[in-house]
Amino acid sequence: MKKQESKALVASLIGSSIEWYDFFLYGTMASLVFNQLFFPSFDPVVGLLLSYASFGIPFFIRPLGGMIFSHIGDKIGRKKTLVLTLSLMGIATVLIGLLPDYQTIGIWAPVLLTLLRLVQGLGIGGEWGGALLLAVEYSSKEQKGFFGSVPQMGVTIGMLLGTLSISLMTLLPDSQFMAWGWRIPFILSAMLVFIGLWIRNGIDETPEFKETQKSGKIAKVPLFDTLRYQWKSVLLAVGAKVVETGPFYIFSTFIISFGTSHLGFPKTTVLNAVTIATLITTIAIPIMGKWSDRVGRKPLYVWGTVAIILYAFPYFYLLSSKSHFLLIAATVIGLGILWAPVTAVLGTLFSEIFTTHVRYTGVTLGYQLGAAIAGGTAPLIATALLETYNNSWVPVALYIVFTGIISLIAISFVPKPERSNHSQLQQAEK
């Protein structure tokens, strides 16, 4: 592997890992710390801000950030945009760790926390697409699957780093954790950001974007060109994202409340099951990416999706046995094994259905819209189904099947990469 390719791969992985580290860290601290130190329940205005920060920002700001930075990425390049997004994310995260609480500065505490979350969301929205393209556009044709899978490892690595850092801090006495311990994981992210920026500054612009610059085919307004010429690809990307993100939140997030509240498992047992599955899928993702370079992205994606559909009912059947061993086995199979091939090839699939001059915009739109529609809503839909159908898990299993069917329909319309890019490029040049 060439030196520049290796640097690009590491740079994409670090950025993606920081993105998800920040995401999971904020989500966990919102329930452990922010509700007490920043959003005291006796203040209704602050309570409203908490609701906005917890639910509105992740769904609406990330797509907005994606549109802003994908525009920049398709106009001036992947490298410069990624330096900007990583800097924004890093600064916002560190400042959250340094922010005075409500008792110190009053209403400004939740206001500033919300603003920092806004900035963080903007940066995160543009990070994934850039990290993916930094890897894929540096790779050879024979290694695109492997290179495209590496940024996807950032999801699970970020989860593991966030869980580990919080677990270590919770070993402190509660008074010390609430006083200063919770701030350490946020401040320590500065080290990851510094390493990421150092590596990113040491690489050149991607070869494929350089070729686009030389040919003079830079889009004037990438978003307009994407929606005009490649709107079908955006819809296909959104559809393909559904089975990757919906079941993920069922296997990793919904299981925590379902396992503890409905099945009676200890919280530690459920969290350990998710952690073990996360470790396994972190290893499996690059293996599946490498495999896709041999068998193709589309077949591997279809196999993984069909496997998730077939596993929906056995998954809940294993959980309903209330065996600790079967809980771990069920989570490992779903999150650790079956989900891995789908997420491993997703990024590369996205990159192959968009032409280079609007690729940053296209993959970001598909990813962020799909995540907003099927990702954040998955635990909510699953919980609502449980309540509506007297705690029966059958409708939730059917929901997993439904996400798979949507994605199978979407992927059936995805043409071969060469044919897709060639025809779209011809349209864009007319």
Short mmCIF file of C-alpha atoms in Angstrom, two decimals:
data_model
loop_
_atom_site.label_atom_id
_atom_site.label_comp_id
_atom_site.label_asym_id
_atom_site.label_seq_id
_atom_site.Cartn_x
_atom_site.Cartn_y
_atom_site.Cartn_z
CA MET A 1 0.00 0.00 0.00
CA LYS A 2 1.38 3.38 -1.00
CA LYS A 3 2.25 5.92 1.69
CA GLN A 4 -0.34 8.49 0.55
CA GLU A 5 -3.04 5.80 0.39
CA SER A 6 -2.19 4.66 3.91
CA LYS A 7 -2.36 8.23 5.23
CA ALA A 8 -5.68 8.80 3.51
CA LEU A 9 -7.08 5.61 5.02
CA VAL A 10 -5.96 6.55 8.55
CA ALA A 11 -7.21 10.11 8.13
CA SER A 12 -10.66 8.91 7.06
CA LEU A 13 -10.88 6.42 9.92
CA ILE A 14 -9.85 8.93 12.60
CA GLY A 15 -12.34 11.53 11.39
CA SER A 16 -15.18 9.03 11.27
CA SER A 17 -14.28 7.66 14.71
CA ILE A 18 -14.23 11.15 16.24
CA GLU A 19 -17.60 11.89 14.63
CA TRP A 20 -19.28 8.93 16.29
CA TYR A 21 -17.33 9.31 19.53
CA ASP A 22 -18.75 12.84 19.85
CA PHE A 23 -22.22 11.64 18.85
CA PHE A 24 -22.47 8.82 21.38
CA LEU A 25 -20.70 10.82 24.09
CA TYR A 26 -23.19 13.68 23.88
CA GLY A 27 -26.16 11.32 23.79
CA THR A 28 -25.05 9.49 26.92
CA MET A 29 -24.09 12.60 28.86
CA ALA A 30 -27.43 14.22 27.99
CA SER A 31 -29.17 11.74 30.28
CA LEU A 32 -26.43 11.39 32.90
CA VAL A 33 -25.21 14.99 33.31
CA PHE A 34 -26.80 17.67 31.12
CA ASN A 35 -30.30 17.14 32.49
CA GLN A 36 -28.99 17.98 35.96
CA LEU A 37 -26.25 20.56 35.36
CA PHE A 38 -27.52 22.42 32.30
CA PHE A 39 -31.27 21.83 32.06
CA PRO A 40 -32.80 21.93 35.57
CA SER A 41 -36.38 20.75 35.47
CA PHE A 42 -37.72 23.70 37.48
CA ASP A 43 -37.17 26.08 34.55
CA PRO A 44 -39.73 25.48 31.76
CA VAL A 45 -37.80 27.57 29.20
CA VAL A 46 -34.69 25.49 29.76
CA GLY A 47 -36.74 22.32 29.59
CA LEU A 48 -37.91 23.37 26.14
CA LEU A 49 -34.32 23.94 25.08
CA LEU A 50 -33.41 20.47 26.32
CA SER A 51 -36.12 18.96 24.21
CA TYR A 52 -34.90 20.90 21.18
CA ALA A 53 -31.26 20.01 21.74
CA SER A 54 -31.92 16.33 22.33
CA PHE A 55 -34.33 15.70 19.47
CA GLY A 56 -34.28 18.50 16.92
CA ILE A 57 -30.60 19.14 16.35
CA PRO A 58 -29.40 15.62 15.42
CA PHE A 59 -32.12 15.23 12.78
CA PHE A 60 -32.20 18.66 11.17
CA ILE A 61 -28.72 20.11 11.60
CA ARG A 62 -26.72 17.16 10.25
CA PRO A 63 -28.44 17.17 6.84
CA LEU A 64 -27.97 20.96 6.72
CA GLY A 65 -24.28 20.60 7.57
CA GLY A 66 -24.04 17.88 4.96
CA MET A 67 -25.46 20.15 2.26
CA ILE A 68 -23.16 23.04 3.23
CA PHE A 69 -19.92 21.09 3.39
CA SER A 70 -20.66 18.75 0.49
CA HIS A 71 -21.09 21.90 -1.63
CA ILE A 72 -17.65 23.07 -0.51
CA GLY A 73 -16.20 19.57 -0.97
CA ASP A 74 -17.38 19.35 -4.57
CA LYS A 75 -16.19 22.91 -5.31
CA ILE A 76 -12.77 23.22 -3.64
CA GLY A 77 -11.88 19.65 -2.71
CA ARG A 78 -12.22 16.87 -0.15
CA LYS A 79 -9.09 17.58 1.90
CA LYS A 80 -9.76 21.26 2.72
CA THR A 81 -13.37 20.52 3.59
CA LEU A 82 -12.43 17.67 5.92
CA VAL A 83 -9.93 19.86 7.77
CA LEU A 84 -12.75 22.37 8.29
CA THR A 85 -15.34 19.82 9.46
CA LEU A 86 -12.92 18.10 11.84
CA SER A 87 -11.87 21.47 13.30
CA LEU A 88 -15.49 22.48 13.89
CA MET A 89 -16.33 19.18 15.54
CA GLY A 90 -13.23 19.23 17.71
CA ILE A 91 -13.60 22.83 18.89
CA ALA A 92 -17.29 22.36 19.72
CA THR A 93 -16.67 19.12 21.62
CA VAL A 94 -13.82 20.51 23.71
CA LEU A 95 -15.79 23.67 24.51
CA ILE A 96 -18.69 21.52 25.74
CA GLY A 97 -16.27 19.98 28.23
CA LEU A 98 -15.19 23.45 29.40
CA LEU A 99 -18.65 25.02 29.56
CA PRO A 100 -19.82 26.44 32.93
CA ASP A 101 -23.07 24.92 34.23
CA TYR A 102 -26.47 26.47 34.96
CA GLN A 103 -25.63 27.41 38.54
CA THR A 104 -22.59 29.37 37.33
CA ILE A 105 -23.92 31.34 34.36
CA GLY A 106 -27.67 30.69 34.46
CA ILE A 107 -29.67 30.54 31.25
CA TRP A 108 -26.53 31.04 29.16
CA ALA A 109 -25.38 27.52 30.07
CA PRO A 110 -28.10 25.66 28.11
CA VAL A 111 -28.10 28.32 25.38
CA LEU A 112 -24.36 27.92 24.78
CA LEU A 113 -24.60 24.13 25.02
CA THR A 114 -27.29 24.17 22.35
CA LEU A 115 -25.22 26.47 20.13
CA LEU A 116 -22.17 24.21 20.50
CA ARG A 117 -24.31 21.22 19.59
CA LEU A 118 -25.43 23.13 16.52
CA VAL A 119 -21.82 23.75 15.49
CA GLN A 120 -20.95 20.12 16.22
CA GLY A 121 -23.91 18.95 14.16
CA LEU A 122 -22.87 21.11 11.20
CA GLY A 123 -19.37 19.65 11.22
CA ILE A 124 -20.59 16.08 11.67
CA GLY A 125 -23.01 16.46 8.78
CA GLY A 126 -20.20 17.03 6.30
CA GLU A 127 -17.66 14.66 7.82
CA TRP A 128 -18.95 11.24 6.78
CA GLY A 129 -19.14 11.89 3.04
CA GLY A 130 -15.71 13.49 2.98
CA ALA A 131 -14.10 10.74 5.06
CA LEU A 132 -15.60 8.12 2.76
CA LEU A 133 -14.42 9.85 -0.43
CA LEU A 134 -10.97 10.49 0.99
CA ALA A 135 -10.58 6.73 1.30
CA VAL A 136 -12.40 5.57 -1.84
CA GLU A 137 -10.93 8.15 -4.23
CA TYR A 138 -7.40 7.32 -3.09
CA SER A 139 -7.84 3.58 -3.59
CA SER A 140 -7.17 1.48 -6.65
CA LYS A 141 -10.12 -0.06 -8.46
CA GLU A 142 -9.26 -3.44 -6.94
CA GLN A 143 -9.39 -2.14 -3.34
CA LYS A 144 -12.35 0.25 -3.33
CA GLY A 145 -14.50 -2.08 -1.24
CA PHE A 146 -11.87 -2.41 1.46
CA PHE A 147 -11.03 1.30 1.48
CA GLY A 148 -14.71 2.26 1.58
CA SER A 149 -15.35 -0.04 4.54
CA VAL A 150 -12.67 1.50 6.75
CA PRO A 151 -14.54 4.80 7.45
CA GLN A 152 -17.56 2.67 8.40
CA MET A 153 -15.51 1.23 11.25
CA GLY A 154 -15.63 4.70 12.78
CA VAL A 155 -19.22 4.04 13.91
CA THR A 156 -18.27 1.10 16.09
CA ILE A 157 -14.89 2.49 17.16
CA GLY A 158 -16.59 5.72 18.22
CA MET A 159 -19.14 3.71 20.22
CA LEU A 160 -16.38 1.75 21.93
CA LEU A 161 -14.29 4.84 22.73
CA GLY A 162 -17.32 6.70 24.07
CA THR A 163 -18.46 3.75 26.19
CA LEU A 164 -14.95 3.14 27.53
CA SER A 165 -14.28 6.77 28.44
CA ILE A 166 -17.63 7.13 30.22
CA SER A 167 -17.19 3.81 32.04
CA LEU A 168 -13.79 4.89 33.33
CA MET A 169 -15.10 8.24 34.54
CA THR A 170 -18.07 6.66 36.31
CA LEU A 171 -15.60 4.81 38.53
CA LEU A 172 -15.10 8.16 40.30
CA PRO A 173 -17.30 9.03 43.27
CA ASP A 174 -20.57 10.49 42.01
CA SER A 175 -19.78 13.95 43.39
CA GLN A 176 -16.45 14.09 41.54
CA PHE A 177 -17.97 12.71 38.35
CA MET A 178 -20.65 15.40 38.36
CA ALA A 179 -18.17 18.14 39.32
CA TRP A 180 -15.44 17.49 36.76
CA GLY A 181 -15.17 13.83 35.72
CA TRP A 182 -17.77 14.05 32.95
CA ARG A 183 -15.76 16.83 31.27
CA ILE A 184 -12.63 14.71 30.70
CA PRO A 185 -13.93 12.62 27.73
CA PHE A 186 -14.94 15.82 25.90
CA ILE A 187 -11.62 17.53 26.51
CA LEU A 188 -9.61 14.43 25.57
CA SER A 189 -11.20 14.45 22.11
CA ALA A 190 -8.80 17.34 21.38
CA MET A 191 -5.98 14.76 21.19
CA LEU A 192 -7.83 12.75 18.55
CA VAL A 193 -8.65 15.91 16.59
CA PHE A 194 -5.03 17.08 16.70
CA ILE A 195 -3.81 13.72 15.35
CA GLY A 196 -6.50 13.76 12.67
CA LEU A 197 -5.65 17.29 11.53
CA TRP A 198 -1.93 16.52 11.49
CA ILE A 199 -2.50 13.50 9.23
CA ARG A 200 -5.00 15.28 6.98
CA ASN A 201 -2.69 18.24 6.47
CA GLY A 202 -0.01 15.82 5.31
CA ILE A 203 -1.96 14.40 2.37
CA ASP A 204 -2.76 15.75 -1.08
CA GLU A 205 -6.17 16.21 -2.65
CA THR A 206 -7.66 12.95 -3.90
CA PRO A 207 -6.49 11.86 -7.39
CA GLU A 208 -10.05 11.59 -8.75
CA PHE A 209 -10.96 15.14 -7.68
CA LYS A 210 -7.70 16.44 -9.20
CA GLU A 211 -8.70 14.89 -12.53
CA THR A 212 -12.11 16.57 -12.31
CA GLN A 213 -10.42 19.92 -11.64
CA LYS A 214 -8.10 19.49 -14.63
CA SER A 215 -11.00 18.61 -16.92
CA GLY A 216 -12.90 21.74 -15.81
CA LYS A 217 -16.00 19.75 -14.87
CA ILE A 218 -16.45 21.31 -11.41
CA ALA A 219 -20.16 21.88 -10.78
CA LYS A 220 -21.21 25.51 -10.29
CA VAL A 221 -23.87 24.52 -7.74
CA PRO A 222 -23.34 20.82 -6.88
CA LEU A 223 -26.68 20.50 -5.06
CA PHE A 224 -28.62 21.71 -8.12
CA ASP A 225 -26.70 19.40 -10.46
CA THR A 226 -27.24 16.47 -8.12
CA LEU A 227 -30.98 17.02 -7.84
CA ARG A 228 -31.32 17.72 -11.57
CA TYR A 229 -29.25 14.89 -13.04
CA GLN A 230 -28.84 12.33 -10.28
CA TRP A 231 -32.00 12.58 -8.16
CA LYS A 232 -32.72 8.92 -8.82
CA SER A 233 -29.36 7.99 -7.32
CA VAL A 234 -30.17 10.09 -4.23
CA LEU A 235 -33.44 8.18 -3.77
CA LEU A 236 -31.65 4.86 -4.24
CA ALA A 237 -29.06 5.87 -1.63
CA VAL A 238 -31.77 6.86 0.85
CA GLY A 239 -33.53 3.53 0.29
CA ALA A 240 -30.31 1.56 0.64
CA LYS A 241 -29.53 3.34 3.91
CA VAL A 242 -32.80 2.22 5.54
CA VAL A 243 -31.82 -1.39 6.36
CA GLU A 244 -28.34 -0.29 7.42
CA THR A 245 -29.54 2.26 9.96
CA GLY A 246 -32.97 1.04 11.19
CA PRO A 247 -31.94 -2.44 12.42
CA PHE A 248 -28.67 -0.96 13.76
CA TYR A 249 -30.57 1.16 16.27
CA ILE A 250 -32.81 -1.80 17.13
CA PHE A 251 -29.79 -4.06 17.77
CA SER A 252 -27.71 -1.44 19.61
CA THR A 253 -30.10 1.08 21.23
CA PHE A 254 -33.66 -0.25 21.46
CA ILE A 255 -32.38 -3.53 22.91
CA ILE A 256 -31.15 -1.67 26.02
CA SER A 257 -34.60 -0.43 27.05
CA PHE A 258 -36.42 -3.55 25.74
CA GLY A 259 -34.00 -5.93 27.43
CA THR A 260 -34.13 -4.18 30.81
CA SER A 261 -37.74 -2.95 31.00
CA HIS A 262 -39.59 -5.77 29.23
CA LEU A 263 -37.35 -8.80 29.62
CA GLY A 264 -35.85 -8.06 33.04
CA PHE A 265 -32.17 -8.30 32.11
CA PRO A 266 -29.70 -6.29 34.24
CA LYS A 267 -28.56 -3.15 32.42
CA THR A 268 -24.90 -4.23 32.68
CA THR A 269 -25.66 -7.53 30.95
CA VAL A 270 -27.37 -5.81 28.00
CA LEU A 271 -24.61 -3.21 27.69
CA ASN A 272 -21.96 -5.95 27.76
CA ALA A 273 -23.80 -7.81 24.99
CA VAL A 274 -23.82 -4.68 22.82
CA THR A 275 -20.15 -4.01 23.58
CA ILE A 276 -19.11 -7.56 22.62
CA ALA A 277 -21.13 -7.36 19.39
CA THR A 278 -19.58 -3.97 18.62
CA LEU A 279 -16.07 -5.37 19.01
CA ILE A 280 -16.88 -8.24 16.66
CA THR A 281 -18.44 -6.06 13.98
CA THR A 282 -15.45 -3.68 14.12
CA ILE A 283 -13.28 -6.62 13.07
CA ALA A 284 -15.82 -7.95 10.56
CA ILE A 285 -16.40 -4.69 8.64
CA PRO A 286 -12.98 -4.45 6.89
CA ILE A 287 -13.07 -8.20 6.21
CA MET A 288 -16.43 -7.80 4.50
CA GLY A 289 -15.14 -4.76 2.62
CA LYS A 290 -12.20 -6.79 1.33
CA TRP A 291 -14.55 -9.61 0.38
CA SER A 292 -16.71 -7.20 -1.63
CA ASP A 293 -13.69 -6.51 -3.86
CA ARG A 294 -13.92 -10.17 -4.91
CA VAL A 295 -17.67 -10.87 -5.05
CA GLY A 296 -19.01 -7.36 -5.64
CA ARG A 297 -20.72 -4.76 -3.49
CA LYS A 298 -24.28 -5.43 -4.58
CA PRO A 299 -24.30 -9.22 -3.95
CA LEU A 300 -22.80 -8.81 -0.48
CA TYR A 301 -25.30 -6.08 0.37
CA VAL A 302 -28.20 -8.26 -0.81
CA TRP A 303 -26.96 -11.27 1.17
CA GLY A 304 -26.64 -9.18 4.33
CA THR A 305 -30.09 -7.62 3.87
CA VAL A 306 -31.79 -10.96 3.24
CA ALA A 307 -30.02 -12.38 6.31
CA ILE A 308 -31.32 -9.50 8.47
CA ILE A 309 -34.87 -10.09 7.17
CA LEU A 310 -34.68 -13.81 7.92
CA TYR A 311 -33.19 -13.13 11.35
CA ALA A 312 -35.85 -10.65 12.56
CA PHE A 313 -38.12 -13.24 14.19
CA PRO A 314 -35.38 -15.60 15.49
CA TYR A 315 -33.69 -12.54 17.07
CA PHE A 316 -36.66 -11.73 19.30
CA TYR A 317 -37.33 -15.41 19.95
CA LEU A 318 -33.80 -15.78 21.35
CA LEU A 319 -34.25 -12.65 23.48
CA SER A 320 -37.61 -13.85 24.84
CA SER A 321 -35.92 -16.93 26.30
CA LYS A 322 -34.50 -14.54 28.93
CA SER A 323 -31.20 -16.41 28.88
CA HIS A 324 -28.12 -14.22 29.43
CA PHE A 325 -26.11 -16.39 27.04
CA LEU A 326 -28.76 -16.23 24.30
CA LEU A 327 -29.06 -12.45 24.78
CA ILE A 328 -25.36 -12.10 24.00
CA ALA A 329 -25.58 -14.60 21.13
CA ALA A 330 -28.60 -12.85 19.60
CA THR A 331 -26.91 -9.44 19.77
CA VAL A 332 -23.63 -10.74 18.36
CA ILE A 333 -25.39 -12.43 15.43
CA GLY A 334 -27.49 -9.37 14.59
CA LEU A 335 -25.15 -6.46 15.25
CA GLY A 336 -21.81 -8.25 15.11
CA ILE A 337 -22.22 -10.48 12.04
CA LEU A 338 -25.30 -9.84 9.87
CA TRP A 339 -25.14 -6.04 9.98
CA ALA A 340 -21.43 -5.96 9.11
CA PRO A 341 -21.62 -6.75 5.34
CA VAL A 342 -24.39 -4.19 4.79
CA THR A 343 -22.57 -1.30 6.46
CA ALA A 344 -19.19 -2.37 5.05
CA VAL A 345 -20.23 -1.93 1.42
CA LEU A 346 -22.70 0.94 1.85
CA GLY A 347 -20.21 3.79 1.46
CA THR A 348 -18.54 2.32 -1.60
CA LEU A 349 -21.93 1.59 -3.15
CA PHE A 350 -22.89 5.23 -2.65
CA SER A 351 -19.67 6.50 -4.18
CA GLU A 352 -20.11 4.30 -7.26
CA ILE A 353 -23.56 5.62 -8.20
CA PHE A 354 -22.52 9.30 -8.29
CA THR A 355 -20.15 11.05 -10.71
CA THR A 356 -17.04 12.67 -9.23
CA HIS A 357 -18.08 16.30 -9.72
CA VAL A 358 -21.15 15.91 -7.42
CA ARG A 359 -20.15 12.79 -5.51
CA TYR A 360 -19.62 14.53 -2.15
CA THR A 361 -23.09 16.08 -2.37
CA GLY A 362 -24.77 12.90 -3.60
CA VAL A 363 -23.40 10.48 -1.00
CA THR A 364 -24.02 12.99 1.81
CA LEU A 365 -27.62 13.65 0.80
CA GLY A 366 -28.39 9.94 0.55
CA TYR A 367 -26.69 9.11 3.83
CA GLN A 368 -28.01 11.97 5.96
CA LEU A 369 -31.59 11.83 4.66
CA GLY A 370 -31.68 8.06 5.07
CA ALA A 371 -30.30 8.34 8.59
CA ALA A 372 -32.85 11.02 9.54
CA ILE A 373 -35.78 9.04 8.14
CA ALA A 374 -34.93 5.53 9.33
CA GLY A 375 -32.21 5.89 11.96
CA GLY A 376 -33.30 8.28 14.65
CA THR A 377 -36.92 7.15 14.36
CA ALA A 378 -36.23 3.40 14.73
CA PRO A 379 -36.22 3.18 18.57
CA LEU A 380 -39.25 5.48 18.71
CA ILE A 381 -41.20 3.39 16.19
CA ALA A 382 -40.23 0.15 17.95
CA THR A 383 -41.31 1.51 21.34
CA ALA A 384 -44.61 2.77 19.91
CA LEU A 385 -45.27 -0.65 18.35
CA LEU A 386 -44.66 -2.35 21.69
CA GLU A 387 -47.09 -0.02 23.45
CA THR A 388 -49.75 -0.31 20.75
CA TYR A 389 -49.66 -4.11 20.54
CA ASN A 390 -49.54 -5.00 24.24
CA ASN A 391 -45.76 -5.47 24.45
CA SER A 392 -45.69 -7.98 21.61
CA TRP A 393 -42.36 -8.04 19.78
CA VAL A 394 -43.92 -9.41 16.57
CA PRO A 395 -44.68 -5.94 15.08
CA VAL A 396 -41.09 -4.84 15.82
CA ALA A 397 -39.78 -7.91 13.99
CA LEU A 398 -42.08 -7.05 11.09
CA TYR A 399 -40.65 -3.52 11.15
CA ILE A 400 -37.14 -4.94 10.66
CA VAL A 401 -38.46 -7.03 7.76
CA PHE A 402 -40.07 -3.90 6.29
CA THR A 403 -36.76 -1.96 6.36
CA GLY A 404 -35.09 -4.84 4.55
CA ILE A 405 -37.75 -4.99 1.85
CA ILE A 406 -37.44 -1.23 1.20
CA SER A 407 -33.68 -1.55 0.78
CA LEU A 408 -33.93 -4.63 -1.43
CA ILE A 409 -36.26 -2.71 -3.73
CA ALA A 410 -33.82 0.24 -3.80
CA ILE A 411 -30.74 -1.89 -4.45
CA SER A 412 -32.50 -3.75 -7.28
CA PHE A 413 -32.46 -0.49 -9.28
CA VAL A 414 -28.75 0.18 -8.72
CA PRO A 415 -26.92 -0.46 -12.01
CA LYS A 416 -23.34 -1.56 -12.42
CA PRO A 417 -20.91 1.22 -11.37
CA GLU A 418 -19.39 1.70 -14.80
CA ARG A 419 -22.75 2.01 -16.56
CA SER A 420 -24.18 4.23 -13.81
CA ASN A 421 -21.33 6.73 -13.82
CA HIS A 422 -21.02 6.83 -17.60
CA SER A 423 -24.68 7.57 -18.31
CA GLN A 424 -24.94 10.14 -15.51
CA LEU A 425 -21.82 11.93 -16.68
CA GLN A 426 -23.24 12.12 -20.20
CA GLN A 427 -26.43 13.71 -18.82
CA ALA A 428 -24.50 16.23 -16.72
CA GLU A 429 -22.42 17.30 -19.72
CA LYS A 430 -25.40 18.00 -21.98
#
